[in-house]
CSV table of C-alpha atoms and ligand atoms in Angstrom, one decimal:
chain,number,residue,atom,x,y,z
A,65,UNK,CA,1.4,65.5,0.8
A,66,UNK,CA,-0.9,63.1,2.4
A,67,UNK,CA,-2.2,64.3,5.9
A,68,UNK,CA,-3.6,61.9,8.9
A,69,UNK,CA,-6.6,63.6,10.3
A,70,UNK,CA,-6.3,62.2,13.7
A,71,UNK,CA,-4.6,63.2,16.9
A,72,UNK,CA,-0.8,63.3,17.5
A,73,UNK,CA,0.6,60.2,19.2
A,74,UNK,CA,4.3,60.7,19.3
A,75,UNK,CA,4.7,57.6,21.5
A,76,UNK,CA,3.4,55.1,19.1
A,77,UNK,CA,5.6,52.0,18.7
A,78,UNK,CA,8.2,52.6,16.1
A,79,UNK,CA,11.4,51.3,14.6
A,80,UNK,CA,13.0,53.1,11.7
A,81,UNK,CA,12.6,51.5,8.2
A,82,UNK,CA,15.4,48.9,7.3
A,83,UNK,CA,17.4,49.3,4.5
A,84,UNK,CA,17.1,47.0,1.4
A,85,UNK,CA,14.7,45.9,-1.3
A,86,UNK,CA,11.1,45.6,0.0
A,87,UNK,CA,7.8,44.8,-1.8
A,88,UNK,CA,5.6,46.8,0.5
A,89,UNK,CA,5.7,50.1,2.3
A,90,UNK,CA,5.3,48.2,5.6
A,91,UNK,CA,8.0,46.7,7.7
A,92,UNK,CA,7.9,44.2,10.6
A,93,UNK,CA,9.1,45.4,14.0
A,94,UNK,CA,12.4,43.4,14.6
A,95,UNK,CA,11.2,42.1,18.2
A,96,UNK,CA,7.9,40.3,16.9
A,97,UNK,CA,6.1,38.5,18.0
A,98,UNK,CA,5.2,41.1,20.7
A,99,UNK,CA,3.0,38.8,22.7
A,100,UNK,CA,4.2,34.9,22.6
A,101,UNK,CA,2.5,31.5,23.7
A,102,UNK,CA,1.1,31.3,27.0
A,103,UNK,CA,1.0,35.0,28.0
A,104,UNK,CA,-1.3,34.7,30.9
A,105,UNK,CA,-2.9,32.4,33.5
A,106,UNK,CA,-5.3,29.8,31.7
A,107,UNK,CA,-4.5,31.6,28.4
A,108,UNK,CA,-2.8,29.5,25.7
A,109,UNK,CA,-2.5,32.2,22.8
A,110,UNK,CA,-3.4,36.1,22.4
A,111,UNK,CA,-3.7,37.5,18.8
A,112,UNK,CA,-6.3,39.5,16.7
A,113,UNK,CA,-6.2,42.4,19.3
A,114,UNK,CA,-7.0,45.9,19.4
A,115,UNK,CA,-5.0,48.7,21.0
A,116,UNK,CA,-5.4,52.6,21.7
A,117,UNK,CA,-3.4,55.4,23.2
A,118,UNK,CA,-4.9,56.0,26.8
A,119,UNK,CA,-3.4,58.0,29.5
A,120,UNK,CA,0.5,58.2,29.3
A,121,UNK,CA,0.7,54.8,27.3
A,122,UNK,CA,-1.7,52.4,25.6
A,123,UNK,CA,-4.7,49.9,26.7
A,124,UNK,CA,-5.9,47.0,24.6
A,125,UNK,CA,-8.6,44.6,24.2
A,126,UNK,CA,-7.0,41.1,23.5
A,127,UNK,CA,-8.4,37.9,22.1
A,128,UNK,CA,-7.5,35.5,24.5
A,129,UNK,CA,-7.8,31.8,23.6
A,130,UNK,CA,-8.3,29.9,26.9
A,131,UNK,CA,-6.7,26.7,27.7
A,132,UNK,CA,-10.2,25.3,27.3
A,133,UNK,CA,-10.2,26.5,23.7
A,134,UNK,CA,-12.7,29.5,24.2
A,135,UNK,CA,-11.9,32.7,22.9
A,136,UNK,CA,-12.5,35.4,25.5
A,137,UNK,CA,-11.7,39.3,25.8
A,138,UNK,CA,-9.0,40.6,28.1
A,139,UNK,CA,-8.0,43.9,29.0
A,140,UNK,CA,-4.3,44.8,28.7
A,141,UNK,CA,-2.2,47.8,29.5
A,142,UNK,CA,1.3,48.9,28.4
A,143,UNK,CA,3.8,51.8,28.8
A,144,UNK,CA,5.3,51.8,25.3
A,145,UNK,CA,2.5,49.5,23.2
A,146,UNK,CA,4.9,46.5,23.2
A,147,UNK,CA,5.1,45.0,26.7
A,148,UNK,CA,1.8,44.3,27.8
A,149,UNK,CA,0.3,43.1,31.3
A,150,UNK,CA,-3.2,41.7,31.4
A,151,UNK,CA,-6.1,41.7,33.7
A,152,UNK,CA,-6.4,38.4,35.4
A,153,UNK,CA,-10.2,37.9,34.4
A,154,UNK,CA,-12.1,38.3,31.3
A,155,UNK,CA,-13.7,41.9,30.8
A,156,UNK,CA,-16.7,42.0,32.8
A,157,UNK,CA,-19.3,43.0,30.5
A,158,UNK,CA,-22.6,44.3,32.0
A,159,UNK,CA,-26.0,44.9,30.6
A,160,UNK,CA,-27.8,48.2,30.6
A,161,UNK,CA,-28.9,47.6,34.2
A,162,UNK,CA,-25.4,46.8,35.3
A,163,UNK,CA,-25.9,42.9,35.5
A,164,UNK,CA,-23.0,40.4,34.5
A,165,UNK,CA,-23.5,39.9,30.6
A,166,UNK,CA,-20.5,38.1,29.7
A,167,UNK,CA,-20.6,36.7,26.1
A,168,UNK,CA,-20.6,32.9,25.5
A,169,UNK,CA,-17.6,33.5,23.7
A,170,UNK,CA,-15.8,36.4,21.9
A,171,UNK,CA,-13.0,37.1,19.5
A,172,UNK,CA,-11.4,39.6,17.0
A,173,UNK,CA,-12.0,42.9,19.0
A,174,UNK,CA,-11.9,46.3,17.5
A,175,UNK,CA,-11.5,49.3,20.0
A,176,UNK,CA,-12.4,52.6,18.6
A,177,UNK,CA,-12.7,56.3,20.3
A,178,UNK,CA,-15.8,57.9,19.2
A,179,UNK,CA,-16.7,61.6,20.7
A,180,UNK,CA,-14.9,60.8,23.7
A,181,UNK,CA,-16.4,57.3,24.5
A,182,UNK,CA,-14.4,53.9,23.7
A,183,UNK,CA,-16.4,51.2,21.7
A,184,UNK,CA,-15.5,47.5,21.8
A,185,UNK,CA,-16.8,45.4,18.8
A,186,UNK,CA,-16.2,41.7,18.5
A,187,UNK,CA,-17.6,38.6,17.0
A,188,UNK,CA,-19.5,36.3,19.3
A,189,UNK,CA,-22.5,33.8,19.7
A,190,UNK,CA,-26.0,35.4,19.0
A,191,UNK,CA,-27.5,32.1,17.9
A,192,UNK,CA,-24.5,31.9,15.4
A,193,UNK,CA,-21.6,34.1,14.6
A,194,UNK,CA,-22.6,37.7,14.9
A,195,UNK,CA,-21.5,41.1,16.3
A,196,UNK,CA,-21.4,42.3,20.0
A,197,UNK,CA,-20.5,46.1,21.0
A,198,UNK,CA,-20.0,47.5,24.3
A,199,UNK,CA,-19.3,50.9,25.3
A,200,UNK,CA,-16.8,52.3,28.1
A,201,UNK,CA,-15.7,55.7,29.2
A,202,UNK,CA,-13.4,54.7,32.0
A,203,UNK,CA,-12.2,51.1,31.0
A,204,UNK,CA,-13.8,50.1,34.4
A,205,UNK,CA,-17.4,49.7,33.3
A,206,UNK,CA,-18.1,47.9,30.1
A,207,UNK,CA,-21.9,48.2,28.9
A,208,UNK,CA,-22.9,46.1,26.4
A,209,UNK,CA,-25.3,47.6,23.7
A,210,UNK,CA,-27.7,45.8,21.6
A,211,UNK,CA,-26.4,43.6,19.2
A,212,UNK,CA,-26.0,45.5,15.9
A,213,UNK,CA,-27.2,42.9,13.4
A,214,UNK,CA,-28.7,39.5,13.2
A,215,UNK,CA,-26.7,36.4,12.4
A,216,UNK,CA,-24.3,35.7,10.7
A,217,UNK,CA,-21.6,38.5,10.6
A,218,UNK,CA,-18.2,39.1,11.7
A,219,UNK,CA,-15.5,41.7,11.2
A,220,UNK,CA,-17.3,44.8,12.6
A,221,UNK,CA,-15.3,48.1,12.3
A,222,UNK,CA,-16.6,51.2,14.0
A,223,UNK,CA,-15.5,54.5,12.2
A,224,UNK,CA,-13.9,57.0,14.7
A,225,UNK,CA,-16.1,59.7,13.8
A,226,UNK,CA,-20.0,60.2,12.8
A,227,UNK,CA,-20.4,60.9,8.8
A,228,UNK,CA,-23.2,63.1,8.0
A,229,UNK,CA,-24.4,62.9,11.5
A,230,UNK,CA,-24.4,58.9,11.9
A,231,UNK,CA,-22.3,56.4,13.3
A,232,UNK,CA,-21.0,54.0,10.7
A,233,UNK,CA,-20.3,50.2,11.0
A,234,UNK,CA,-18.7,48.2,8.5
A,235,UNK,CA,-19.3,44.4,8.7
A,236,UNK,CA,-18.8,41.2,7.1
A,237,UNK,CA,-22.0,39.1,6.6
A,238,UNK,CA,-21.3,35.6,6.0
A,239,UNK,CA,-22.6,32.2,7.5
A,240,UNK,CA,-21.5,30.5,10.7
A,241,UNK,CA,-18.7,28.4,9.5
A,242,UNK,CA,-15.3,29.0,7.7
A,243,UNK,CA,-17.2,30.3,4.8
A,244,UNK,CA,-16.0,30.6,1.2
A,245,UNK,CA,-17.6,33.9,0.5
A,246,UNK,CA,-17.9,37.2,2.0
A,247,UNK,CA,-18.0,41.0,1.2
A,248,UNK,CA,-17.6,44.1,3.1
A,249,UNK,CA,-20.9,46.1,3.9
A,250,UNK,CA,-21.6,49.4,5.8
A,251,UNK,CA,-24.4,50.6,7.9
A,252,UNK,CA,-25.4,53.8,9.5
A,253,UNK,CA,-26.9,54.5,12.9
A,254,UNK,CA,-27.8,57.8,14.6
A,255,UNK,CA,-27.9,56.2,18.0
A,256,UNK,CA,-25.6,52.8,17.8
A,257,UNK,CA,-29.0,50.9,18.3
A,258,UNK,CA,-30.9,51.1,15.1
A,259,UNK,CA,-29.0,50.3,12.0
A,260,UNK,CA,-30.0,50.8,8.5
A,261,UNK,CA,-29.2,52.3,4.9
A,262,UNK,CA,-27.0,49.0,4.4
A,263,UNK,CA,-24.5,49.5,1.4
A,264,UNK,CA,-22.0,47.4,-0.3
A,265,UNK,CA,-18.6,48.6,0.1
A,266,UNK,CA,-16.0,46.1,-1.8
A,267,UNK,CA,-16.3,42.7,-2.9
A,268,UNK,CA,-14.0,39.4,-2.8
A,269,UNK,CA,-12.1,38.6,-5.8
A,270,UNK,CA,-9.8,41.5,-6.1
A,271,UNK,CA,-7.5,38.7,-7.5
A,272,UNK,CA,-5.6,35.8,-6.0
A,273,UNK,CA,-4.8,36.9,-2.4
A,274,UNK,CA,-8.5,38.2,-1.8
A,275,UNK,CA,-10.4,35.8,-4.1
A,276,UNK,CA,-12.1,33.8,-1.4
A,277,UNK,CA,-13.3,36.3,1.1
A,278,UNK,CA,-12.2,39.8,2.7
A,279,UNK,CA,-12.9,41.5,5.9
A,280,UNK,CA,-12.6,44.9,7.5
A,281,UNK,CA,-9.4,45.1,9.8
A,282,UNK,CA,-8.4,48.2,12.1
A,283,UNK,CA,-10.8,51.3,12.3
A,284,UNK,CA,-10.1,53.2,9.2
A,285,UNK,CA,-7.6,56.3,9.6
A,286,UNK,CA,-8.9,59.6,8.4
A,287,UNK,CA,-6.6,61.0,5.7
A,288,UNK,CA,-6.7,63.9,3.4
A,289,UNK,CA,-7.0,61.1,0.5
A,290,UNK,CA,-9.9,59.3,2.1
A,291,UNK,CA,-10.5,56.9,4.7
A,292,UNK,CA,-7.4,54.5,4.9
A,293,UNK,CA,-8.7,51.0,5.3
A,294,UNK,CA,-6.5,48.1,6.2
A,295,UNK,CA,-8.4,44.8,5.3
A,296,UNK,CA,-7.6,41.2,5.4
A,297,UNK,CA,-8.2,38.9,2.1
A,298,UNK,CA,-8.1,35.2,1.9
A,299,UNK,CA,-6.7,33.0,-0.7
A,300,UNK,CA,-7.9,29.4,-1.1
A,301,UNK,CA,-4.9,27.2,-1.5
A,302,UNK,CA,-4.4,23.2,-2.0
A,303,UNK,CA,-2.9,23.5,1.4
A,304,UNK,CA,-6.0,25.7,3.1
A,305,UNK,CA,-6.6,29.2,3.6
A,306,UNK,CA,-3.9,32.0,3.5
A,307,UNK,CA,-4.7,35.5,5.2
A,308,UNK,CA,-3.1,38.6,4.0
A,309,UNK,CA,-3.9,42.1,4.2
A,310,UNK,CA,-4.2,45.0,1.9
A,311,UNK,CA,-4.9,48.6,1.7
A,312,UNK,CA,-8.1,50.7,0.2
A,313,UNK,CA,-9.2,54.5,0.2
A,314,UNK,CA,-12.8,55.1,0.8
A,315,UNK,CA,-14.5,58.3,-0.1
A,316,UNK,CA,-14.7,60.6,3.1
A,317,UNK,CA,-18.3,61.6,2.7
A,318,UNK,CA,-19.6,58.4,1.3
A,319,UNK,CA,-17.2,55.4,2.6
A,320,UNK,CA,-19.4,52.9,0.6
A,321,UNK,CA,-17.4,54.4,-2.5
A,322,UNK,CA,-14.0,52.8,-3.0
A,323,UNK,CA,-11.6,55.3,-4.3
A,324,UNK,CA,-8.6,53.3,-4.7
A,325,UNK,CA,-7.9,49.5,-3.8
A,326,UNK,CA,-4.4,47.9,-3.9
A,327,UNK,CA,-4.4,44.7,-6.0
A,328,UNK,CA,-1.1,43.8,-4.4
A,329,UNK,CA,-0.9,42.9,-0.6
A,330,UNK,CA,0.5,45.0,1.9
A,331,UNK,CA,1.6,42.0,4.1
A,332,UNK,CA,1.3,38.3,3.5
A,333,UNK,CA,2.6,35.5,5.7
A,334,UNK,CA,6.5,35.3,5.5
A,335,UNK,CA,8.0,35.0,9.2
A,336,UNK,CA,7.9,31.9,11.4
A,337,UNK,CA,5.4,33.3,13.8
A,338,UNK,CA,3.0,34.1,10.8
A,339,UNK,CA,3.5,30.9,8.7
A,340,UNK,CA,3.7,28.6,12.0
A,341,UNK,CA,0.9,28.4,14.6
A,342,UNK,CA,-2.5,27.1,15.6
A,343,UNK,CA,-3.7,28.2,12.2
A,344,UNK,CA,-0.6,28.5,9.9
A,345,UNK,CA,-0.3,31.2,7.2
A,346,UNK,CA,-2.5,34.3,8.8
A,347,UNK,CA,-1.7,37.9,9.3
A,348,UNK,CA,-5.0,39.6,10.5
A,349,UNK,CA,-5.1,43.5,11.4
A,350,UNK,CA,-7.2,44.5,14.1
A,351,UNK,CA,-5.7,47.8,15.2
A,352,UNK,CA,-3.9,50.8,13.6
A,353,UNK,CA,-2.5,53.7,15.2
A,354,UNK,CA,-1.6,56.9,13.5
A,355,UNK,CA,0.5,60.1,14.4
A,356,UNK,CA,-0.6,63.0,12.6
A,357,UNK,CA,2.3,65.0,13.1
A,358,UNK,CA,4.8,62.6,11.4
A,359,UNK,CA,2.7,60.6,9.3
A,360,UNK,CA,3.8,57.4,11.1
A,361,UNK,CA,1.5,54.4,11.2
A,362,UNK,CA,1.7,51.4,13.6
A,363,UNK,CA,-0.3,48.1,12.8
A,364,UNK,CA,-1.2,45.5,15.3
A,365,UNK,CA,-2.0,42.2,13.6
A,366,UNK,CA,-2.6,38.8,14.6
A,367,UNK,CA,-0.1,36.0,13.3
A,368,UNK,CA,-1.1,32.3,12.8
A,369,UNK,CA,-3.7,32.6,15.4
A,370,UNK,CA,-1.0,32.4,18.0
A,371,UNK,CA,0.8,35.6,18.3
A,372,UNK,CA,0.8,39.4,18.1
A,373,UNK,CA,2.9,41.1,15.7
A,374,UNK,CA,3.7,44.9,14.9
A,375,UNK,CA,4.3,46.4,11.6
A,376,UNK,CA,5.0,50.1,10.6
A,377,UNK,CA,4.7,52.3,7.7
A,378,UNK,CA,4.4,56.1,6.5
A,379,UNK,CA,1.1,57.3,5.5
A,380,UNK,CA,2.8,58.8,2.4
A,381,UNK,CA,4.2,55.7,1.3
A,382,UNK,CA,1.0,53.4,2.1
A,383,UNK,CA,-1.3,55.8,0.1
A,384,UNK,CA,1.1,55.8,-2.8
A,385,UNK,CA,1.4,52.2,-2.8
A,386,UNK,CA,-2.2,51.7,-2.7
A,387,UNK,CA,-3.1,54.4,-5.5
A,388,UNK,CA,-0.1,53.2,-7.8
A,389,UNK,CA,-1.4,49.4,-7.4
A,390,UNK,CA,-5.0,50.2,-7.5
A,391,UNK,CA,-7.3,47.8,-9.4
A,392,UNK,CA,-11.4,48.5,-8.9
A,393,UNK,CA,-14.0,46.6,-9.9
A,394,UNK,CA,-17.3,47.7,-10.7
A,395,UNK,CA,-19.1,47.2,-7.6
A,396,UNK,CA,-16.2,48.9,-5.7
A,397,UNK,CA,-16.9,52.4,-7.3
A,398,UNK,CA,-21.0,52.2,-7.3
A,399,UNK,CA,-23.2,53.6,-4.8
A,400,UNK,CA,-23.7,50.0,-3.1
A,401,UNK,CA,-27.4,49.8,-3.8
A,402,UNK,CA,-29.1,47.2,-5.9
B,80,BMA,C1,-11.3,33.9,10.6
B,80,BMA,C2,-11.5,34.4,11.9
B,80,BMA,C3,-10.1,35.1,12.5
B,80,BMA,C4,-9.0,33.9,12.3
B,80,BMA,C5,-9.0,33.5,10.8
B,80,BMA,C6,-7.8,32.3,10.7
B,80,BMA,O1,-12.5,33.2,10.1
B,80,BMA,O2,-12.0,33.5,12.7
B,80,BMA,O3,-10.4,35.2,13.9
B,80,BMA,O4,-7.8,34.6,12.6
B,80,BMA,O5,-10.3,32.8,10.6
B,80,BMA,O6,-8.2,31.3,11.5
């Protein structure tokens, strides 16, 4: 019996599994997309966004593509995790002295609670694509920390607890373009300022749908079988990139070691809102909410760089699927030091 080691969250969005044949343990919310086009003043599209339970409802950090084309981060609130209202202005990040320090652009946020504080990690300009990180305790003041890494890097995924006394941050080093390469690495820090002990976690090339590049998705969920990681994988087709996502289980005490990694995707673009949009054929998960009591998991994913979708699954079925279809490469299982 797989156990989720996270708080109970009985009110996460949920819909029962539809009957019938399925090639995946995940099923989509029938009301998708939950956020449609032009959702906000001067914002054309919201997608690739992160959500957490907060007070009696939910709070989220949303990638809003403004009508001038620049991606920015907006705060949103919801009672049910499905209908959202957004703050009118971008998140007012400040530096350590409280002075405004808003990123030039910002996209693909993750939102993670560690020891009672909330961290937003996103991709931004630091003389090229790289990671930004900020801390908030009240969702009113958002203080930026030092940028963790030099460029170029994307897909910053902070773990929801320290491991062996250190914070853990997964990332995907690359270059500044739409690069045809990219593996997932992990780094440790005692204080969220100094990062080191870099390790390789897993490489692209798990076959077909994840052959071109991969990147961490939502903050991993702790389970009795290891850290459950959802990650995106990209295929290069004659008609452009296709973004799907899969699952892996990482060792609890040393998450640079991959225990299982599904050779099959969990979700691939199939619905109109995934296949058609600003960038067609993209599903890109940025948040996963677990409910420990029932083992239910709700995943928020960006669709076609245009919408937000929701899908659901049971931890037990997802873990079974990943284990049964696991195919590891040599670099997945090693310590990640070369
Ligand atoms: C990646 C990221 C994502 C985006 C995807 C598809 O490189 O920039 O934000 O969803 O491309 O366009």
